[in-house]
Structures are given as structure tokens and as C-alpha cells.
GROMACS .gro file of C-alpha atoms in nm:
model
  309
    1MET     CA    1 -10.625  -2.776  -3.003
    2SER     CA    2 -10.387  -2.670  -2.813
    3SER     CA    3  -9.997  -2.619  -2.946
    4ALA     CA    4  -9.950  -2.954  -2.733
    5ALA     CA    5 -10.247  -3.140  -2.899
    6ASP     CA    6 -10.160  -3.083  -3.240
    7SER     CA    7  -9.810  -3.103  -3.135
    8ILE     CA    8  -9.870  -3.505  -3.026
    9SER     CA    9 -10.102  -3.517  -3.329
   10ILE     CA   10  -9.859  -3.392  -3.613
   11ILE     CA   11  -9.614  -3.659  -3.414
   12LEU     CA   12  -9.947  -3.949  -3.396
   13ILE     CA   13 -10.029  -3.908  -3.749
   14THR     CA   14  -9.608  -3.891  -3.897
   15GLY     CA   15  -9.547  -4.274  -3.737
   16GLU     CA   16  -9.859  -4.439  -3.855
   17PHE     CA   17  -9.820  -4.216  -4.244
   18ILE     CA   18  -9.470  -4.441  -4.163
   19ILE     CA   19  -9.532  -4.746  -4.071
   20GLY     CA   20  -9.825  -4.777  -4.336
   21VAL     CA   21  -9.731  -4.689  -4.627
   22LEU     CA   22  -9.402  -4.848  -4.506
   23GLY     CA   23  -9.561  -5.241  -4.447
   24ASN     CA   24  -9.784  -5.127  -4.773
   25GLY     CA   25  -9.521  -5.044  -4.962
   26PHE     CA   26  -9.328  -5.372  -4.854
   27ILE     CA   27  -9.580  -5.630  -4.962
   28GLY     CA   28  -9.727  -5.489  -5.301
   29LEU     CA   29  -9.285  -5.470  -5.343
   30VAL     CA   30  -9.245  -5.827  -5.268
   31ASN     CA   31  -9.537  -5.901  -5.533
   32TRP     CA   32  -9.384  -5.711  -5.853
   33VAL     CA   33  -9.044  -5.858  -5.761
   34ASP     CA   34  -9.266  -6.217  -5.784
   35TRP     CA   35  -9.506  -6.143  -6.065
   36ILE     CA   36  -9.144  -5.981  -6.312
   37LYS     CA   37  -8.988  -6.349  -6.138
   38LYS     CA   38  -9.272  -6.556  -6.241
   39LYS     CA   39  -9.346  -6.350  -6.613
   40LYS     CA   40  -9.729  -6.398  -6.422
   41ILE     CA   41  -9.878  -6.312  -6.086
   42SER     CA   42 -10.145  -6.578  -5.902
   43THR     CA   43 -10.540  -6.421  -5.812
   44ILE     CA   44 -10.399  -6.373  -5.452
   45ASP     CA   45 -10.130  -6.144  -5.483
   46CYS     CA   46 -10.319  -5.916  -5.781
   47ILE     CA   47 -10.594  -5.913  -5.482
   48ILE     CA   48 -10.342  -5.823  -5.224
   49THR     CA   49 -10.098  -5.573  -5.462
   50ASN     CA   50 -10.472  -5.351  -5.533
   51LEU     CA   51 -10.612  -5.392  -5.189
   52VAL     CA   52 -10.237  -5.261  -5.055
   53LEU     CA   53 -10.198  -4.980  -5.313
   54SER     CA   54 -10.606  -4.892  -5.244
   55ARG     CA   55 -10.407  -4.829  -4.884
   56ILE     CA   56 -10.187  -4.650  -4.926
   57CYS     CA   57 -10.420  -4.398  -5.146
   58LEU     CA   58 -10.627  -4.393  -4.854
   59ILE     CA   59 -10.425  -4.339  -4.571
   60SER     CA   60 -10.239  -4.025  -4.728
   61VAL     CA   61 -10.600  -3.887  -4.836
   62MET     CA   62 -10.718  -3.957  -4.402
   63VAL     CA   63 -10.325  -3.805  -4.391
   64LEU     CA   64 -10.392  -3.464  -4.491
   65ASN     CA   65 -10.677  -3.470  -4.373
   66VAL     CA   66 -10.539  -3.455  -4.010
   67ILE     CA   67 -10.220  -3.208  -4.130
   68LEU     CA   68 -10.483  -2.934  -4.274
   69ILE     CA   69 -10.728  -2.963  -4.000
   70VAL     CA   70 -10.403  -2.892  -3.711
   71LEU     CA   71 -10.153  -2.709  -3.934
   72TYR     CA   72 -10.443  -2.517  -4.173
   73PRO     CA   73 -10.781  -2.450  -4.056
   74ASP     CA   74 -10.936  -2.227  -4.270
   75VAL     CA   75 -10.794  -2.376  -4.604
   76TYR     CA   76 -10.966  -2.680  -4.474
   77THR     CA   77 -11.321  -2.468  -4.467
   78LYS     CA   78 -11.290  -2.385  -4.865
   79ARG     CA   79 -11.574  -2.595  -4.981
   80LYS     CA   80 -11.413  -2.733  -5.360
   81LEU     CA   81 -11.100  -2.825  -5.191
   82LYS     CA   82 -11.344  -3.023  -4.885
   83ILE     CA   83 -11.551  -3.146  -5.167
   84VAL     CA   84 -11.190  -3.328  -5.341
   85ILE     CA   85 -11.109  -3.476  -4.951
   86CYS     CA   86 -11.444  -3.573  -4.940
   87THR     CA   87 -11.419  -3.758  -5.246
   88PHE     CA   88 -11.042  -3.859  -5.288
   89TRP     CA   89 -11.139  -4.030  -4.924
   90THR     CA   90 -11.447  -4.215  -5.030
   91PHE     CA   91 -11.339  -4.366  -5.319
   92ALA     CA   92 -11.036  -4.511  -5.183
   93ASN     CA   93 -11.243  -4.614  -4.897
   94TYR     CA   94 -11.527  -4.823  -5.105
   95LEU     CA   95 -11.228  -4.935  -5.251
   96ASN     CA   96 -10.999  -5.079  -4.997
   97MET     CA   97 -11.311  -5.234  -4.812
   98TRP     CA   98 -11.453  -5.401  -5.082
   99PHE     CA   99 -11.025  -5.601  -5.231
  100THR     CA  100 -11.070  -5.660  -4.870
  101THR     CA  101 -11.403  -5.881  -4.918
  102CYS     CA  102 -11.295  -5.938  -5.268
  103LEU     CA  103 -10.995  -6.065  -5.057
  104ASN     CA  104 -11.162  -6.273  -4.749
  105VAL     CA  105 -11.519  -6.421  -5.073
  106PHE     CA  106 -11.119  -6.564  -5.203
  107TYR     CA  107 -10.967  -6.726  -4.927
  108CYS     CA  108 -11.389  -6.834  -4.849
  109LEU     CA  109 -11.382  -7.008  -5.193
  110LYS     CA  110 -11.008  -7.166  -5.191
  111ILE     CA  111 -11.032  -7.329  -4.873
  112ALA     CA  112 -11.411  -7.353  -4.762
  113ASN     CA  113 -11.538  -7.683  -4.790
  114PHE     CA  114 -11.950  -7.711  -4.911
  115SER     CA  115 -12.157  -8.003  -5.132
  116HIS     CA  116 -12.397  -7.722  -5.246
  117PRO     CA  117 -12.333  -7.732  -5.626
  118LEU     CA  118 -12.259  -7.334  -5.657
  119PHE     CA  119 -12.050  -7.325  -5.414
  120LEU     CA  120 -11.882  -7.599  -5.632
  121TRP     CA  121 -11.896  -7.443  -5.935
  122LEU     CA  122 -11.823  -7.112  -5.796
  123LYS     CA  123 -11.460  -7.280  -5.637
  124TRP     CA  124 -11.421  -7.438  -5.954
  125LYS     CA  125 -11.434  -7.048  -6.125
  126THR     CA  126 -11.239  -6.909  -5.810
  127ASP     CA  127 -10.878  -6.721  -6.027
  128THR     CA  128 -11.205  -6.602  -6.295
  129VAL     CA  129 -11.447  -6.571  -6.035
  130ALA     CA  130 -11.244  -6.274  -5.854
  131ARG     CA  131 -11.086  -6.179  -6.104
  132TRP     CA  132 -11.437  -6.028  -6.165
  133ILE     CA  133 -11.493  -5.945  -5.861
  134LEU     CA  134 -11.229  -5.706  -5.850
  135LEU     CA  135 -11.311  -5.544  -6.155
  136GLY     CA  136 -11.692  -5.512  -5.938
  137CYS     CA  137 -11.506  -5.389  -5.688
  138PHE     CA  138 -11.256  -5.121  -5.888
  139ALA     CA  139 -11.646  -4.994  -6.074
  140ILE     CA  140 -11.869  -4.929  -5.763
  141SER     CA  141 -11.539  -4.718  -5.609
  142SER     CA  142 -11.576  -4.564  -5.902
  143LEU     CA  143 -11.943  -4.500  -5.918
  144VAL     CA  144 -11.901  -4.376  -5.533
  145GLY     CA  145 -11.661  -4.180  -5.670
  146LEU     CA  146 -11.902  -3.990  -5.939
  147ILE     CA  147 -12.122  -3.971  -5.721
  148VAL     CA  148 -12.008  -3.798  -5.455
  149PRO     CA  149 -11.865  -3.441  -5.497
  150ILE     CA  150 -12.200  -3.412  -5.739
  151VAL     CA  151 -12.435  -3.501  -5.422
  152LEU     CA  152 -12.197  -3.271  -5.201
  153SER     CA  153 -12.188  -2.975  -5.506
  154CYS     CA  154 -12.526  -2.988  -5.453
  155ASP     CA  155 -12.557  -2.983  -5.069
  156TYR     CA  156 -12.352  -2.686  -5.069
  157LYS     CA  157 -12.566  -2.529  -5.354
  158PHE     CA  158 -12.862  -2.618  -5.132
  159HIS     CA  159 -12.746  -2.515  -4.771
  160ALA     CA  160 -12.582  -2.153  -5.007
  161THR     CA  161 -12.906  -2.124  -5.127
  162ALA     CA  162 -13.173  -2.116  -4.804
  163LYS     CA  163 -12.953  -1.876  -4.644
  164HIS     CA  164 -13.076  -1.578  -4.868
  165LYS     CA  165 -13.436  -1.658  -4.739
  166ARG     CA  166 -13.624  -1.500  -4.518
  167ASN     CA  167 -13.882  -1.738  -4.465
  168ILE     CA  168 -13.872  -1.861  -4.101
  169THR     CA  169 -14.060  -2.217  -4.168
  170GLU     CA  170 -13.780  -2.243  -4.483
  171MET     CA  171 -13.477  -2.189  -4.213
  172PHE     CA  172 -13.617  -2.411  -3.990
  173HIS     CA  173 -13.628  -2.735  -4.201
  174VAL     CA  174 -13.258  -2.658  -4.308
  175SER     CA  175 -13.143  -2.581  -3.977
  176LYS     CA  176 -13.209  -2.982  -3.982
  177MET     CA  177 -13.057  -3.081  -4.290
  178PRO     CA  178 -12.696  -3.100  -4.106
  179SER     CA  179 -12.777  -3.380  -3.903
  180PHE     CA  180 -12.779  -3.598  -4.193
  181LYS     CA  181 -12.514  -3.478  -4.409
  182PRO     CA  182 -12.493  -3.714  -4.772
  183LEU     CA  183 -12.182  -3.820  -4.682
  184THR     CA  184 -12.343  -4.049  -4.361
  185LEU     CA  185 -12.557  -4.205  -4.591
  186PHE     CA  186 -12.233  -4.347  -4.833
  187ASN     CA  187 -12.070  -4.501  -4.489
  188LEU     CA  188 -12.377  -4.629  -4.401
  189PHE     CA  189 -12.367  -4.821  -4.785
  190ALA     CA  190 -11.968  -4.897  -4.653
  191ILE     CA  191 -12.158  -5.186  -4.389
  192VAL     CA  192 -12.251  -5.384  -4.734
  193PRO     CA  193 -11.874  -5.504  -4.779
  194PHE     CA  194 -11.869  -5.563  -4.378
  195ILE     CA  195 -12.139  -5.796  -4.418
  196VAL     CA  196 -12.032  -6.039  -4.705
  197SER     CA  197 -11.712  -6.110  -4.521
  198LEU     CA  198 -11.871  -6.130  -4.248
  199ILE     CA  199 -12.014  -6.476  -4.481
  200SER     CA  200 -11.783  -6.541  -4.565
  201PHE     CA  201 -11.593  -6.584  -4.235
  202ILE     CA  202 -11.900  -6.826  -4.088
  203LEU     CA  203 -11.880  -6.993  -4.433
  204LEU     CA  204 -11.540  -7.087  -4.410
  205VAL     CA  205 -11.516  -7.147  -3.947
  206ARG     CA  206 -11.853  -7.377  -4.085
  207SER     CA  207 -11.633  -7.524  -4.302
  208LEU     CA  208 -11.361  -7.577  -4.024
  209TRP     CA  209 -11.598  -7.741  -3.804
  210ARG     CA  210 -11.743  -8.014  -4.056
  211HIS     CA  211 -11.346  -8.107  -4.111
  212THR     CA  212 -11.271  -8.154  -3.750
  213LYS     CA  213 -11.524  -8.322  -3.680
  214GLN     CA  214 -11.467  -8.589  -4.003
  215ILE     CA  215 -11.126  -8.640  -3.899
  216LYS     CA  216 -11.239  -8.696  -3.509
  217LEU     CA  217 -11.442  -8.971  -3.701
  218HIS     CA  218 -11.161  -9.087  -3.893
  219ALA     CA  219 -10.942  -9.048  -3.609
  220THR     CA  220 -10.674  -8.931  -3.884
  221SER     CA  221 -10.428  -8.631  -3.669
  222CYS     CA  222 -10.541  -8.263  -3.641
  223ARG     CA  223 -10.219  -8.125  -3.827
  224ASP     CA  224 -10.312  -8.209  -4.169
  225PRO     CA  225 -10.266  -7.904  -4.381
  226SER     CA  226 -10.695  -7.832  -4.534
  227THR     CA  227 -10.735  -7.715  -4.121
  228GLU     CA  228 -10.434  -7.582  -4.098
  229ALA     CA  229 -10.520  -7.356  -4.437
  230HIS     CA  230 -10.859  -7.299  -4.226
  231VAL     CA  231 -10.735  -7.169  -3.870
  232ARG     CA  232 -10.483  -6.968  -4.117
  233ALA     CA  233 -10.779  -6.800  -4.340
  234ILE     CA  234 -10.988  -6.793  -3.985
  235LYS     CA  235 -10.732  -6.614  -3.805
  236THR     CA  236 -10.609  -6.285  -4.106
  237MET     CA  237 -11.041  -6.207  -4.105
  238THR     CA  238 -11.120  -6.237  -3.791
  239SER     CA  239 -10.771  -5.973  -3.749
  240PHE     CA  240 -10.996  -5.783  -4.049
  241ILE     CA  241 -11.320  -5.810  -3.873
  242PHE     CA  242 -11.185  -5.639  -3.539
  243PHE     CA  243 -10.994  -5.410  -3.772
  244PHE     CA  244 -11.260  -5.307  -4.008
  245PHE     CA  245 -11.530  -5.290  -3.692
  246LEU     CA  246 -11.336  -5.062  -3.523
  247TYR     CA  247 -11.271  -4.802  -3.831
  248TYR     CA  248 -11.675  -4.853  -3.919
  249ILE     CA  249 -11.734  -4.694  -3.582
  250ILE     CA  250 -11.449  -4.464  -3.566
  251SER     CA  251 -11.569  -4.315  -3.953
  252LEU     CA  252 -11.911  -4.276  -3.810
  253TRP     CA  253 -11.772  -4.126  -3.517
  254VAL     CA  254 -11.566  -3.864  -3.796
  255THR     CA  255 -11.912  -3.839  -4.021
  256PHE     CA  256 -12.119  -3.726  -3.735
  257SER     CA  257 -11.778  -3.473  -3.523
  258TYR     CA  258 -11.921  -3.212  -3.626
  259LEU     CA  259 -12.255  -3.257  -3.352
  260ILE     CA  260 -12.006  -3.212  -3.123
  261THR     CA  261 -11.803  -2.921  -2.917
  262LYS     CA  262 -11.502  -2.952  -2.990
  263TYR     CA  263 -11.473  -3.021  -3.357
  264LYS     CA  264 -11.153  -3.072  -3.451
  265LEU     CA  265 -11.031  -3.292  -3.158
  266ALA     CA  266 -11.342  -3.545  -3.212
  267MET     CA  267 -11.238  -3.513  -3.584
  268VAL     CA  268 -10.825  -3.591  -3.520
  269PHE     CA  269 -10.890  -3.797  -3.276
  270GLY     CA  270 -11.128  -4.051  -3.532
  271GLU     CA  271 -10.867  -4.043  -3.809
  272ILE     CA  272 -10.603  -4.148  -3.567
  273ILE     CA  273 -10.767  -4.437  -3.422
  274ALA     CA  274 -10.871  -4.447  -3.817
  275ILE     CA  275 -10.613  -4.539  -4.025
  276LEU     CA  276 -10.454  -4.856  -3.700
  277TYR     CA  277 -10.714  -5.094  -3.981
  278PRO     CA  278 -10.539  -4.994  -4.264
  279LEU     CA  279 -10.153  -4.997  -4.153
  280GLY     CA  280 -10.238  -5.306  -3.839
  281HIS     CA  281 -10.404  -5.534  -4.113
  282SER     CA  282 -10.183  -5.529  -4.362
  283LEU     CA  283  -9.945  -5.636  -4.075
  284ILE     CA  284 -10.101  -5.889  -4.009
  285LEU     CA  285 -10.148  -6.008  -4.332
  286ILE     CA  286  -9.740  -6.018  -4.364
  287ILE     CA  287  -9.740  -6.213  -4.075
  288PHE     CA  288  -9.959  -6.460  -4.150
  289ASN     CA  289  -9.928  -6.496  -4.578
  290LYS     CA  290  -9.651  -6.745  -4.580
  291LYS     CA  291  -9.394  -6.507  -4.868
  292LEU     CA  292  -9.455  -6.262  -4.684
  293ARG     CA  293  -9.357  -6.415  -4.316
  294GLN     CA  294  -9.048  -6.507  -4.536
  295ALA     CA  295  -8.931  -6.192  -4.694
  296SER     CA  296  -8.982  -6.006  -4.431
  297VAL     CA  297  -8.738  -6.247  -4.225
  298LYS     CA  298  -8.455  -6.187  -4.447
  299MET     CA  299  -8.473  -5.826  -4.518
  300LEU     CA  300  -8.459  -5.827  -4.149
  301THR     CA  301  -8.155  -6.108  -4.155
  302CYS     CA  302  -7.967  -5.916  -4.398
  303ARG     CA  303  -8.004  -5.571  -4.247
  304LYS     CA  304  -7.915  -5.747  -3.865
  305ILE     CA  305  -7.586  -5.865  -4.117
  306ALA     CA  306  -7.516  -5.495  -4.292
  307CYS     CA  307  -7.574  -5.324  -3.929
  308MET     CA  308  -7.266  -5.547  -3.829
  309ILE     CA  309  -7.036  -5.560  -4.058
   0.00000   0.00000   0.00000
């Protein structure tokens, strides 16, 4: 990479880091203050707070990765450091995606209306189910976080041993191995939370369609609270699906970037685009969440008054 490209990359990644940490930190701070005032925290606030904390960790790891690639490429080639970064990135990545899925499932259970007995039971137990899902998300992410360093260490040892072997046939097979790294498998498994979120989204859209149909039959107003709740949740989940799809494609791009000639440029470009997901979706949450939106307007108003004084 040229010095100009390095400078631009550092400027962009620094800007994204500041916006991402401030945006997610603002959400966490508002929920924390509300928790202190009310002496309790709602399920939705608990999910969102855990989500933004995981996103701050994810953004920090991604930014650190870019800085090491651009400014300290020699340090990044060290095996142990690479394993540590990959482990933390995978753990934060899984936490982020599963917590977002938990949020989407919560929206679906809380807002959608279906007459199926199982759905009615889940809806009745929404808070309990959501908290168990939250614990399950953390357990899955922790398990993956423990497996990743073991798998990567074994993979590095395998290739280190293979390099010393003189058997031409074995060396031929070993040379094919880098085309599918172990980390690629973990990235492919990340499609599972996306599928769960997509199912929740489809159920919510179907529920809105049925609700709108009933409204038309009874000739009532379309601006009822249930319809508005459906629309807000669908907008939030639509933004998530868009950002997640972009993030997932870019994550695969970064994973397979070692096959590209300009490896470092591809990785840096991928990381810069990927950060738009934990950054952009959190800003969408602020816009569509009434409490967060009011808190942001209040903060901006107070800041404007302070500047005038």
C-alpha cells in the first residue's frame, strides 16, 4: 500500500471508530442511567445494552486489526498475536450477531400476532424466553471463542510440520490447504443467526399483512398503535438485514483476501466497509427507538443552548 492509501485508511478508520464508539456508548449510557433511576432494567434495554457493548468490542478489534496491518505489518505476522486477534474478533463477531438476532426475535414475539399455541406461549413468556436466548447467545459465542485458538494453533502447527517434510506428494496436498482456512468455517456458521433473524422478519411482515387485512375488513383507522409498532420494528429489522448482508459478504471477502494479489489493501478496504454494520445499525436503533431518540434530541438541544451561551 502507498503512503497516501495508508493515510486515507487511518483517517477513515479513526472516524468510524469515533462515531461507532460514541453512538454505541450513547445507547449504553442512556440505558444505564434509566436503569439507575428506575432501579430495574427492561428486557429490551438489557438486550440492546449487551448488543452495544459487544459492538464496541467488535469495532475496537477491527480498528486494531487495520492499524496493525497498515502501520505495523511485521508485528501482525507473528503467529500468537494473529491467533489472539482472530479469537477476539470471532468472539465479538458472534456476540454481536447473536445479540442482534435476540433483539429481532424479541421484536417478533412482542409485536407479531399469531394464533398458534406455541407462538402464544412464547409470546406470554417473552421476557423469560428473551433472557434465556441472551444467555444462550453468550454461551455459544464463548464456546466458539474457546474453540478458535485451539483450531488455529493446530492449523499453524500442521503447516509448520508440513514445511519440513520432503515428500513431494504430501507437499502438494498441503499447498492446497490455505484455500480453506479454519476461520472460514466459523464465518460460514455465522449465517445461522442471520437465518433466524430473517425468519423473525418474515413472521413480522406476515403479521402486519394479516393485521392490515383485518383493519380493512372492519373499516378502522390504519394508524393504530399495533400497525405503527409493526412498521417501526420492520424498518429496524430491514436495516439490520441490509447491514448484515453487507457485513457478511465483506467478512467473507476479508477471509479470502489472502488469495488476492494486493492482500493488505483488500483486508483494509474490507474492514473499513465492515465497520459500517455495527456503526450504522446502532444509529438506526437510536432513530427508531423512542427513548433513545428523545435522549439524543435533548442532548443536542442542550449542547446547542450551551454553544449559544
